[in-house]
mmCIF file of C-alpha atoms and ligand atoms in Angstrom:
data_model
loop_
_atom_site.group_PDB
_atom_site.id
_atom_site.type_symbol
_atom_site.label_atom_id
_atom_site.label_comp_id
_atom_site.label_asym_id
_atom_site.label_seq_id
_atom_site.Cartn_x
_atom_site.Cartn_y
_atom_site.Cartn_z
ATOM 1 C CA MET L 776 86.606 99.144 118.709
ATOM 2 C CA PRO L 777 83.377 99.633 120.711
ATOM 3 C CA ALA L 778 83.020 99.482 124.478
ATOM 4 C CA TYR L 779 83.129 95.679 124.517
ATOM 5 C CA PRO L 780 86.170 94.125 126.169
ATOM 6 C CA SER L 781 88.291 92.247 123.619
ATOM 7 C CA SER L 782 87.776 88.919 125.341
ATOM 8 C CA ASN L 783 83.972 89.243 124.962
ATOM 9 C CA ILE L 784 84.264 90.094 121.263
ATOM 10 C CA ARG L 785 86.494 87.095 120.664
ATOM 11 C CA THR L 786 84.090 84.813 122.536
ATOM 12 C CA MET L 787 81.150 86.048 120.478
ATOM 13 C CA LEU L 788 83.065 85.681 117.203
ATOM 14 C CA GLU L 789 84.121 82.153 118.228
ATOM 15 C CA ARG L 790 80.473 81.252 118.829
ATOM 16 C CA VAL L 791 79.647 82.064 115.196
ATOM 17 C CA LEU L 792 82.856 80.648 113.653
ATOM 18 C CA PRO L 793 84.282 78.075 116.071
ATOM 19 C CA GLY L 794 88.014 77.593 115.523
ATOM 20 C CA ARG L 795 88.172 80.089 112.671
ATOM 21 C CA ILE L 796 89.062 83.278 114.517
ATOM 22 C CA GLN L 797 92.698 84.347 114.771
ATOM 23 C CA GLY L 798 93.918 87.273 116.866
ATOM 24 C CA CYS L 799 96.887 89.674 116.518
ATOM 25 C CA ILE L 800 97.494 89.363 112.804
ATOM 26 C CA ASP L 801 100.869 90.794 111.775
ATOM 27 C CA LEU L 802 100.003 92.672 108.574
ATOM 28 C CA ALA L 803 103.688 93.170 107.749
ATOM 29 C CA LYS L 804 103.832 89.373 107.368
ATOM 30 C CA MET L 805 100.369 88.669 106.018
ATOM 31 C CA SER L 806 99.655 91.457 103.508
ATOM 32 C CA ARG L 807 100.845 91.383 99.918
ATOM 33 C CA TRP L 808 102.901 94.585 100.338
ATOM 34 C CA ARG L 809 104.314 93.258 103.627
ATOM 35 C CA ILE L 810 103.343 96.532 105.288
ATOM 36 C CA GLY L 811 101.145 97.425 108.259
ATOM 37 C CA GLY L 812 100.763 97.072 112.008
ATOM 38 C CA THR L 813 98.610 94.488 113.743
ATOM 39 C CA ALA L 814 95.010 93.619 112.846
ATOM 40 C CA ARG L 815 92.879 92.743 115.871
ATOM 41 C CA TYR L 816 91.140 89.657 114.371
ATOM 42 C CA LEU L 817 90.881 87.574 111.202
ATOM 43 C CA ALA L 818 87.639 85.617 110.672
ATOM 44 C CA GLU L 819 87.330 82.959 107.952
ATOM 45 C CA PRO L 820 83.750 81.829 107.227
ATOM 46 C CA ASP L 821 83.225 78.513 105.405
ATOM 47 C CA THR L 822 79.638 78.947 104.153
ATOM 48 C CA GLU L 823 77.231 81.693 103.099
ATOM 49 C CA THR L 824 75.224 81.031 106.262
ATOM 50 C CA GLU L 825 78.337 81.723 108.330
ATOM 51 C CA VAL L 826 79.041 84.907 106.350
ATOM 52 C CA ALA L 827 75.474 86.068 107.084
ATOM 53 C CA ARG L 828 75.710 85.249 110.812
ATOM 54 C CA LEU L 829 79.096 86.941 111.087
ATOM 55 C CA LEU L 830 77.934 90.157 109.385
ATOM 56 C CA LYS L 831 74.856 90.325 111.616
ATOM 57 C CA LEU L 832 77.010 89.910 114.714
ATOM 58 C CA LEU L 833 79.488 92.566 113.575
ATOM 59 C CA GLN L 834 76.592 94.999 113.043
ATOM 60 C CA GLU L 835 75.250 94.266 116.523
ATOM 61 C CA LEU L 836 78.659 94.716 118.137
ATOM 62 C CA VAL L 837 79.375 97.855 116.058
ATOM 63 C CA VAL L 838 82.853 96.487 115.350
ATOM 64 C CA PRO L 839 84.691 97.762 112.242
ATOM 65 C CA TYR L 840 85.317 95.061 109.670
ATOM 66 C CA LEU L 841 86.834 94.789 106.225
ATOM 67 C CA VAL L 842 86.437 91.989 103.721
ATOM 68 C CA ILE L 843 89.750 91.095 102.129
ATOM 69 C CA GLY L 844 90.902 88.712 99.430
ATOM 70 C CA HIS L 845 94.660 88.411 98.877
ATOM 71 C CA THR L 846 95.295 92.087 99.894
ATOM 72 C CA SER L 847 96.972 92.722 96.534
ATOM 73 C CA ASN L 848 95.385 96.160 96.291
ATOM 74 C CA LEU L 849 95.575 97.269 99.935
ATOM 75 C CA LEU L 850 97.961 99.431 101.951
ATOM 76 C CA PHE L 851 97.460 98.924 105.696
ATOM 77 C CA ASP L 852 98.247 101.654 108.205
ATOM 78 C CA ASP L 853 101.411 101.319 110.295
ATOM 79 C CA GLN L 854 99.068 101.652 113.295
ATOM 80 C CA GLY L 855 97.323 98.418 112.263
ATOM 81 C CA PHE L 856 93.594 97.710 111.960
ATOM 82 C CA ASP L 857 91.463 97.829 115.074
ATOM 83 C CA GLY L 858 88.724 95.519 113.843
ATOM 84 C CA VAL L 859 87.904 92.239 112.133
ATOM 85 C CA LEU L 860 89.308 91.247 108.754
ATOM 86 C CA VAL L 861 86.905 88.873 107.028
ATOM 87 C CA ARG L 862 88.418 86.482 104.478
ATOM 88 C CA LEU L 863 86.329 83.813 102.773
ATOM 89 C CA SER L 864 87.770 80.337 103.310
ATOM 90 C CA SER L 865 89.000 78.118 100.468
ATOM 91 C CA ASN L 866 85.471 76.596 100.368
ATOM 92 C CA PHE L 867 84.623 79.611 98.184
ATOM 93 C CA SER L 868 87.235 78.744 95.535
ATOM 94 C CA SER L 869 85.148 76.659 93.120
ATOM 95 C CA ILE L 870 85.005 77.364 89.371
ATOM 96 C CA SER L 871 82.340 75.474 87.396
ATOM 97 C CA GLN L 872 80.763 75.556 83.967
ATOM 98 C CA LEU L 873 76.974 76.028 84.276
ATOM 99 C CA ASP L 874 75.939 75.653 80.659
ATOM 100 C CA GLY L 875 77.496 76.544 77.265
ATOM 101 C CA SER L 876 79.250 79.830 77.965
ATOM 102 C CA ARG L 877 78.237 80.580 81.561
ATOM 103 C CA VAL L 878 80.718 79.961 84.365
ATOM 104 C CA GLU L 879 80.153 80.219 88.113
ATOM 105 C CA VAL L 880 83.075 81.392 90.249
ATOM 106 C CA GLY L 881 83.443 81.461 94.047
ATOM 107 C CA GLY L 882 84.388 84.732 95.759
ATOM 108 C CA PHE L 883 87.754 83.361 96.914
ATOM 109 C CA ALA L 884 88.706 81.612 93.660
ATOM 110 C CA TRP L 885 92.230 82.507 92.474
ATOM 111 C CA THR L 886 91.755 84.910 89.559
ATOM 112 C CA PRO L 887 94.410 83.435 87.191
ATOM 113 C CA ALA L 888 92.766 80.008 87.667
ATOM 114 C CA VAL L 889 89.495 81.438 86.285
ATOM 115 C CA ALA L 890 91.260 82.438 83.050
ATOM 116 C CA HIS L 891 92.909 78.990 82.756
ATOM 117 C CA ARG L 892 89.656 77.080 83.386
ATOM 118 C CA ALA L 893 87.722 79.208 80.892
ATOM 119 C CA ALA L 894 90.403 78.470 78.273
ATOM 120 C CA THR L 895 90.160 74.725 79.001
ATOM 121 C CA TRP L 896 86.421 74.931 78.279
ATOM 122 C CA GLY L 897 87.135 76.825 75.035
ATOM 123 C CA LEU L 898 85.684 80.065 76.387
ATOM 124 C CA GLY L 899 87.106 83.549 75.769
ATOM 125 C CA GLY L 900 86.812 87.045 77.227
ATOM 126 C CA VAL L 901 88.849 86.651 80.430
ATOM 127 C CA ALA L 902 92.383 85.903 79.188
ATOM 128 C CA HIS L 903 93.308 89.453 80.261
ATOM 129 C CA ILE L 904 92.933 88.531 83.978
ATOM 130 C CA VAL L 905 95.470 85.682 83.810
ATOM 131 C CA GLY L 906 98.265 87.687 85.493
ATOM 132 C CA ILE L 907 96.216 89.366 88.243
ATOM 133 C CA PRO L 908 97.213 87.901 91.634
ATOM 134 C CA GLY L 909 94.045 88.192 93.693
ATOM 135 C CA SER L 910 90.730 86.645 94.622
ATOM 136 C CA PHE L 911 87.753 86.780 92.290
ATOM 137 C CA GLY L 912 85.689 88.763 94.843
ATOM 138 C CA GLY L 913 88.486 91.352 95.003
ATOM 139 C CA LEU L 914 88.666 91.495 91.202
ATOM 140 C CA ILE L 915 84.919 92.177 90.938
ATOM 141 C CA ALA L 916 84.953 94.780 93.730
ATOM 142 C CA MET L 917 87.839 96.550 91.941
ATOM 143 C CA ASN L 918 86.377 95.875 88.470
ATOM 144 C CA GLY L 919 89.936 94.840 87.666
ATOM 145 C CA GLY L 920 91.389 93.844 84.327
ATOM 146 C CA SER L 921 94.226 94.602 81.967
ATOM 147 C CA LEU L 922 94.840 95.756 78.400
ATOM 148 C CA ARG L 923 91.927 98.246 78.715
ATOM 149 C CA LYS L 924 89.475 95.476 79.574
ATOM 150 C CA TRP L 925 87.625 94.953 82.841
ATOM 151 C CA ILE L 926 85.869 91.998 84.423
ATOM 152 C CA GLY L 927 82.522 93.808 84.788
ATOM 153 C CA SER L 928 81.840 93.529 81.060
ATOM 154 C CA HIS L 929 81.570 89.722 81.383
ATOM 155 C CA VAL L 930 79.667 89.592 84.670
ATOM 156 C CA ASP L 931 76.138 88.269 84.423
ATOM 157 C CA ARG L 932 75.189 88.188 88.134
ATOM 158 C CA VAL L 933 76.924 88.621 91.481
ATOM 159 C CA ARG L 934 75.789 86.920 94.658
ATOM 160 C CA VAL L 935 76.388 88.850 97.888
ATOM 161 C CA VAL L 936 75.596 88.822 101.585
ATOM 162 C CA THR L 937 74.559 92.315 102.679
ATOM 163 C CA LEU L 938 75.317 94.073 105.974
ATOM 164 C CA ASP L 939 72.190 92.734 107.687
ATOM 165 C CA GLY L 940 72.965 89.170 106.604
ATOM 166 C CA THR L 941 70.520 89.029 103.662
ATOM 167 C CA ARG L 942 71.571 87.071 100.559
ATOM 168 C CA VAL L 943 70.923 88.853 97.266
ATOM 169 C CA GLU L 944 71.787 88.476 93.586
ATOM 170 C CA LEU L 945 72.685 91.588 91.641
ATOM 171 C CA SER L 946 72.504 91.972 87.877
ATOM 172 C CA GLN L 947 75.461 93.441 85.976
ATOM 173 C CA LYS L 948 73.687 96.828 85.905
ATOM 174 C CA GLU L 949 73.113 96.801 89.661
ATOM 175 C CA CYS L 950 76.866 96.270 90.247
ATOM 176 C CA GLY L 951 77.538 99.839 88.975
ATOM 177 C CA PHE L 952 80.778 98.930 87.200
ATOM 178 C CA SER L 953 82.986 101.736 85.944
ATOM 179 C CA TYR L 954 86.767 102.084 85.509
ATOM 180 C CA ARG L 955 88.298 100.241 88.531
ATOM 181 C CA ASN L 956 85.104 100.819 90.504
ATOM 182 C CA SER L 957 81.859 99.096 91.521
ATOM 183 C CA VAL L 958 79.131 99.485 94.146
ATOM 184 C CA PHE L 959 80.977 96.913 96.282
ATOM 185 C CA GLN L 960 83.671 99.427 97.220
ATOM 186 C CA GLU L 961 81.107 101.366 99.277
ATOM 187 C CA ALA L 962 78.487 98.799 100.224
ATOM 188 C CA GLY L 963 80.340 96.646 102.799
ATOM 189 C CA ALA L 964 78.556 93.604 101.323
ATOM 190 C CA ILE L 965 80.530 90.404 100.763
ATOM 191 C CA ILE L 966 80.672 88.840 97.307
ATOM 192 C CA THR L 967 80.332 85.070 97.693
ATOM 193 C CA SER L 968 80.145 84.100 94.000
ATOM 194 C CA ALA L 969 79.524 85.418 90.502
ATOM 195 C CA VAL L 970 78.278 84.111 87.182
ATOM 196 C CA LEU L 971 80.216 85.138 84.064
ATOM 197 C CA ALA L 972 78.817 85.144 80.532
ATOM 198 C CA LEU L 973 81.786 84.293 78.288
ATOM 199 C CA GLU L 974 82.355 84.057 74.546
ATOM 200 C CA PRO L 975 82.769 80.882 72.509
ATOM 201 C CA SER L 976 86.403 80.551 71.450
ATOM 202 C CA ASP L 977 88.903 77.692 71.369
ATOM 203 C CA ARG L 978 91.428 76.370 73.822
ATOM 204 C CA HIS L 979 94.485 76.995 71.643
ATOM 205 C CA THR L 980 93.666 80.666 70.887
ATOM 206 C CA GLN L 981 93.013 81.373 74.557
ATOM 207 C CA ARG L 982 96.212 79.653 75.688
ATOM 208 C CA GLN L 983 98.298 81.583 73.161
ATOM 209 C CA GLU L 984 96.728 84.865 74.283
ATOM 210 C CA MET L 985 97.407 84.096 77.951
ATOM 211 C CA LEU L 986 100.990 83.066 77.260
ATOM 212 C CA LYS L 987 101.678 86.329 75.482
ATOM 213 C CA ILE L 988 100.131 88.352 78.317
ATOM 214 C CA LEU L 989 102.186 86.515 80.947
ATOM 215 C CA GLN L 990 105.404 86.931 78.954
ATOM 216 C CA ASP L 991 104.809 90.679 78.521
ATOM 217 C CA ARG L 992 104.024 91.108 82.203
ATOM 218 C CA SER L 993 107.083 89.206 83.365
ATOM 219 C CA LYS L 994 109.294 91.469 81.212
ATOM 220 C CA LYS L 995 107.684 94.707 82.394
ATOM 221 C CA PHE L 996 106.783 94.220 86.050
ATOM 222 C CA PRO L 997 109.022 93.816 89.105
ATOM 223 C CA ARG L 998 108.901 90.187 90.225
ATOM 224 C CA LYS L 999 110.884 89.862 93.423
ATOM 225 C CA GLU L 1000 110.053 92.694 95.823
ATOM 226 C CA PRO L 1001 106.581 92.854 97.408
ATOM 227 C CA ASN L 1002 104.262 95.316 95.653
ATOM 228 C CA CYS L 1003 100.590 95.937 94.918
ATOM 229 C CA GLY L 1004 100.716 96.267 91.134
ATOM 230 C CA SER L 1005 100.056 99.629 89.478
ATOM 231 C CA VAL L 1006 99.719 102.364 92.062
ATOM 232 C CA PHE L 1007 98.294 105.200 89.921
ATOM 233 C CA LEU L 1008 95.236 104.978 87.689
ATOM 234 C CA SER L 1009 95.577 105.709 84.021
ATOM 235 C CA ASN L 1010 93.646 108.836 83.012
ATOM 236 C CA PRO L 1011 92.452 108.815 79.361
ATOM 237 C CA ASP L 1012 93.127 112.566 78.844
ATOM 238 C CA MET L 1013 96.610 112.324 80.314
ATOM 239 C CA TYR L 1014 97.237 109.113 78.343
ATOM 240 C CA LYS L 1015 96.641 110.906 75.014
ATOM 241 C CA ILE L 1016 99.038 113.766 75.756
ATOM 242 C CA VAL L 1017 101.636 112.388 78.203
ATOM 243 C CA GLY L 1018 101.171 108.595 78.240
ATOM 244 C CA PRO L 1019 100.502 106.197 81.128
ATOM 245 C CA PRO L 1020 101.439 107.042 84.759
ATOM 246 C CA GLY L 1021 104.665 104.990 84.601
ATOM 247 C CA LYS L 1022 105.943 107.103 81.700
ATOM 248 C CA ALA L 1023 104.926 110.374 83.390
ATOM 249 C CA ILE L 1024 106.741 109.356 86.604
ATOM 250 C CA GLU L 1025 109.820 108.338 84.623
ATOM 251 C CA GLU L 1026 109.841 111.654 82.751
ATOM 252 C CA ALA L 1027 109.644 113.470 86.076
ATOM 253 C CA GLY L 1028 112.994 111.763 86.861
ATOM 254 C CA LEU L 1029 111.574 109.560 89.603
ATOM 255 C CA LYS L 1030 112.074 106.024 88.272
ATOM 256 C CA GLY L 1031 114.032 104.254 91.033
ATOM 257 C CA TYR L 1032 113.424 107.117 93.523
ATOM 258 C CA ARG L 1033 113.570 105.865 97.099
ATOM 259 C CA GLU L 1034 111.915 106.888 100.355
ATOM 260 C CA ASN L 1035 113.509 104.897 103.179
ATOM 261 C CA ASN L 1036 112.668 101.259 102.313
ATOM 262 C CA ALA L 1037 110.098 101.888 99.569
ATOM 263 C CA ARG L 1038 111.004 102.623 95.964
ATOM 264 C CA LEU L 1039 109.321 103.653 92.713
ATOM 265 C CA SER L 1040 110.432 100.524 90.892
ATOM 266 C CA SER L 1041 113.335 100.768 88.488
ATOM 267 C CA HIS L 1042 111.543 98.144 86.314
ATOM 268 C CA HIS L 1043 108.247 100.014 86.063
ATOM 269 C CA ALA L 1044 107.848 103.410 87.709
ATOM 270 C CA ASN L 1045 104.112 102.931 88.422
ATOM 271 C CA PHE L 1046 104.955 100.161 90.905
ATOM 272 C CA ILE L 1047 106.112 100.864 94.457
ATOM 273 C CA VAL L 1048 108.233 98.044 95.833
ATOM 274 C CA ASN L 1049 109.009 97.196 99.440
ATOM 275 C CA LEU L 1050 112.777 96.774 99.715
ATOM 276 C CA GLY L 1051 112.335 95.198 103.183
ATOM 277 C CA GLY L 1052 110.790 96.867 106.211
ATOM 278 C CA ALA L 1053 109.009 99.662 104.279
ATOM 279 C CA THR L 1054 106.215 101.451 106.135
ATOM 280 C CA ALA L 1055 102.876 102.817 104.973
ATOM 281 C CA SER L 1056 104.320 106.308 105.597
ATOM 282 C CA ASP L 1057 107.173 105.586 103.145
ATOM 283 C CA VAL L 1058 104.653 104.565 100.457
ATOM 284 C CA LEU L 1059 102.424 107.572 101.160
ATOM 285 C CA MET L 1060 105.418 109.910 100.874
ATOM 286 C CA LEU L 1061 106.388 108.380 97.520
ATOM 287 C CA VAL L 1062 102.807 108.752 96.274
ATOM 288 C CA HIS L 1063 102.821 112.410 97.343
ATOM 289 C CA LYS L 1064 106.196 113.046 95.703
ATOM 290 C CA ALA L 1065 105.279 111.341 92.389
ATOM 291 C CA ARG L 1066 101.861 113.011 92.254
ATOM 292 C CA GLY L 1067 103.300 116.458 92.960
ATOM 293 C CA ASP L 1068 106.217 116.231 90.532
ATOM 294 C CA VAL L 1069 104.060 114.823 87.708
ATOM 295 C CA TYR L 1070 101.481 117.564 88.299
ATOM 296 C CA ARG L 1071 104.120 120.271 88.120
ATOM 297 C CA ASN L 1072 105.608 118.638 85.000
ATOM 298 C CA THR L 1073 102.425 117.911 83.049
ATOM 299 C CA GLY L 1074 99.448 119.653 84.683
ATOM 300 C CA TYR L 1075 97.760 116.262 85.366
ATOM 301 C CA LEU L 1076 96.932 115.156 88.907
ATOM 302 C CA MET L 1077 97.097 111.354 89.104
ATOM 303 C CA ASP L 1078 94.729 109.413 91.362
ATOM 304 C CA THR L 1079 95.607 106.037 92.865
ATOM 305 C CA GLU L 1080 94.096 102.625 92.257
ATOM 306 C CA VAL L 1081 95.456 101.191 95.519
ATOM 307 C CA LYS L 1082 93.347 101.611 98.684
ATOM 308 C CA PHE L 1083 94.508 102.709 102.132
ATOM 309 C CA VAL L 1084 93.005 101.005 105.204
ATOM 310 C CA SER L 1085 93.077 103.165 108.349
ATOM 311 C CA ARG L 1086 93.307 101.882 111.912
ATOM 312 C CA SER L 1087 89.566 102.405 112.346
ATOM 313 C CA GLY L 1088 88.757 100.573 109.108
ATOM 314 C CA LEU L 1089 88.086 103.538 106.826
ATOM 315 C CA VAL L 1090 89.060 102.687 103.254
ATOM 316 C CA SER L 1091 90.141 105.520 100.959
ATOM 317 C CA SER L 1092 92.268 105.908 97.866
ATOM 318 C CA VAL L 1093 95.940 106.090 98.828
ATOM 319 C CA HIS L 1094 96.321 109.558 97.232
ATOM 320 C CA VAL L 1095 93.516 110.874 99.472
ATOM 321 C CA GLU L 1096 95.365 109.678 102.583
ATOM 322 C CA ALA L 1097 98.661 111.107 101.233
ATOM 323 C CA GLU L 1098 96.958 114.463 100.713
ATOM 324 C CA ARG L 1099 95.424 114.340 104.199
ATOM 325 C CA ARG L 1100 98.883 113.780 105.734
ATOM 326 C CA PHE L 1101 101.108 115.950 103.571
ATOM 327 C CA GLY L 1102 98.758 118.606 102.200
ATOM 328 C CA GLN L 1103 97.274 119.449 98.818
ATOM 329 C CA ILE L 1104 99.465 119.344 95.742
ATOM 330 C CA VAL L 1105 100.222 122.840 94.528
ATOM 331 C CA ALA L 1106 101.429 124.058 91.143
ATOM 332 C CA SER L 1107 104.948 124.989 92.298
ATOM 333 C CA GLY L 1108 107.115 124.420 95.347
HETATM 334 C C1 LIG D 1375 101.865 92.124 90.797
HETATM 335 C C2 LIG D 1375 100.470 92.688 90.735
HETATM 336 C C3 LIG D 1375 99.883 92.934 89.510
HETATM 337 C C4 LIG D 1375 98.579 93.430 89.443
HETATM 338 N N1 LIG D 1375 98.019 93.647 88.213
HETATM 339 C C5 LIG D 1375 96.750 94.093 88.113
HETATM 340 C C6 LIG D 1375 96.134 94.284 86.835
HETATM 341 O O1 LIG D 1375 96.715 94.023 85.791
HETATM 342 N N2 LIG D 1375 94.856 94.730 86.805
HETATM 343 C C7 LIG D 1375 94.158 95.010 87.949
HETATM 344 O O2 LIG D 1375 92.983 95.408 87.851
HETATM 345 N N3 LIG D 1375 94.718 94.856 89.180
HETATM 346 C C8 LIG D 1375 95.989 94.415 89.289
HETATM 347 N N4 LIG D 1375 96.563 94.241 90.526
HETATM 348 C C9 LIG D 1375 95.834 94.664 91.731
HETATM 349 C C10 LIG D 1375 95.017 93.544 92.418
HETATM 350 O O3 LIG D 1375 95.583 92.289 92.140
HETATM 351 C C11 LIG D 1375 93.553 93.549 91.997
HETATM 352 O O4 LIG D 1375 92.925 94.738 92.386
HETATM 353 C C12 LIG D 1375 92.837 92.333 92.629
HETATM 354 O O5 LIG D 1375 91.690 92.100 91.908
HETATM 355 C C13 LIG D 1375 92.529 92.480 94.107
HETATM 356 O O6 LIG D 1375 92.139 91.210 94.594
HETATM 357 P P1 LIG D 1375 92.413 90.814 96.115
HETATM 358 O O7 LIG D 1375 91.775 89.526 96.370
HETATM 359 O O8 LIG D 1375 93.859 90.895 96.429
HETATM 360 O O9 LIG D 1375 91.604 91.983 96.858
HETATM 361 P P2 LIG D 1375 92.068 92.854 98.119
HETATM 362 O O10 LIG D 1375 93.281 93.660 97.758
HETATM 363 O O11 LIG D 1375 92.145 91.995 99.317
HETATM 364 O O12 LIG D 1375 90.815 93.844 98.230
HETATM 365 C C14 LIG D 1375 90.594 94.820 97.229
HETATM 366 C C15 LIG D 1375 89.199 95.429 97.438
HETATM 367 O O13 LIG D 1375 88.210 94.432 97.172
HETATM 368 C C16 LIG D 1375 87.366 94.254 98.304
HETATM 369 N N5 LIG D 1375 87.029 92.827 98.367
HETATM 370 C C17 LIG D 1375 87.879 91.771 98.396
HETATM 371 N N6 LIG D 1375 87.209 90.615 98.427
HETATM 372 C C18 LIG D 1375 85.892 90.933 98.439
HETATM 373 C C19 LIG D 1375 84.672 90.177 98.500
HETATM 374 N N7 LIG D 1375 84.668 88.832 98.536
HETATM 375 N N8 LIG D 1375 83.502 90.853 98.527
HETATM 376 C C20 LIG D 1375 83.468 92.217 98.479
HETATM 377 N N9 LIG D 1375 84.574 92.989 98.406
HETATM 378 C C21 LIG D 1375 85.772 92.349 98.391
HETATM 379 C C22 LIG D 1375 88.186 94.728 99.493
HETATM 380 O O14 LIG D 1375 87.373 95.152 100.578
HETATM 381 C C23 LIG D 1375 88.961 95.892 98.881
HETATM 382 O O15 LIG D 1375 88.174 97.060 98.837
HETATM 383 C C24 LIG D 1375 97.861 93.721 90.629
HETATM 384 C C25 LIG D 1375 98.465 93.479 91.874
HETATM 385 C C26 LIG D 1375 99.745 92.957 91.934
HETATM 386 C C27 LIG D 1375 100.347 92.665 93.271
#
């Protein structure tokens, strides 16, 4: 935090978002993984104008901030987050059909609801996101998807508020989508809505496809313990020779391996589950162990999809933080 006393920061935040600033957020209660220390503030803007005013203020105050959705891809530091978490309010949850096959989605819309609504309108192309438990802004920032598909391929335009509070629309090309990546992971801009260009289909086909996806996921993925989905990214070269990360971890003998209260799931080894009271250090140690053993077994170094949020608000891939803490992975040892 900068040289401003906390009480002054809170007062200034309250001026921009009256009644929508909370302090001392317990990340071990609030985050999807149920891990992390305390976040200084949570701010929930209701309109684009409020998002713009808030971002301008945060720039002026030089206070670290991070936009979050449902935190289903984030590991927070045990030391907490010494800044402002910005979460769009439920006012940004609308999903509407613009014309024929174009659909407009708010940045805080629930991702599975987008797949269901598209199916109701007889539109295809997004059934694969039906089981992804996050906000639509988070999905776009991560360029998320499943079954080797990603949301970026159906994005027409994305509306954002930039760091200085300017509102801009970006074309699909300007979003810089690649595998689980987009310009939004670096930019600090906040996605407020997006327009999708979908494919004509029919309600029944889409519903059947979604049902099958949900059934497969409920068989394969752990359902009870808190987790953040797949931890390691699939690498196409490794996939051809060894298979997906879950298989590589299993073959390294680590399925079910435990580090204090975190475990490489015994349902699916690419998931790390919180057995109750797990810490970020436990998860980082498991990531280091799995990465090292798979490397020594196969020669492939797996990178992570999940992001680590440091106390000062730096966001990095979890494997980068694990390497920073426990050292580089070496061929033997
Ligand atoms: C059980 C489970 C299964 C999962 N399965 C999948 C899967 O099949 N495919 C997949 O891709 N992912 C999967 N995930 C991971 C996760 O759900 C996705 O990455 C999701 O899209 C993240 O959305 P979120 O709202 O939780 O974002 P968060 O985790 O809160 O944030 C993720 C990133 O997006 C940024 N962000 C969030 N909102 C905005 C915004 N409005 N504007 C700009 N940036 C923003 C954040 O700063 C952060 O960098 C799974 C997770 C779980 C828990």
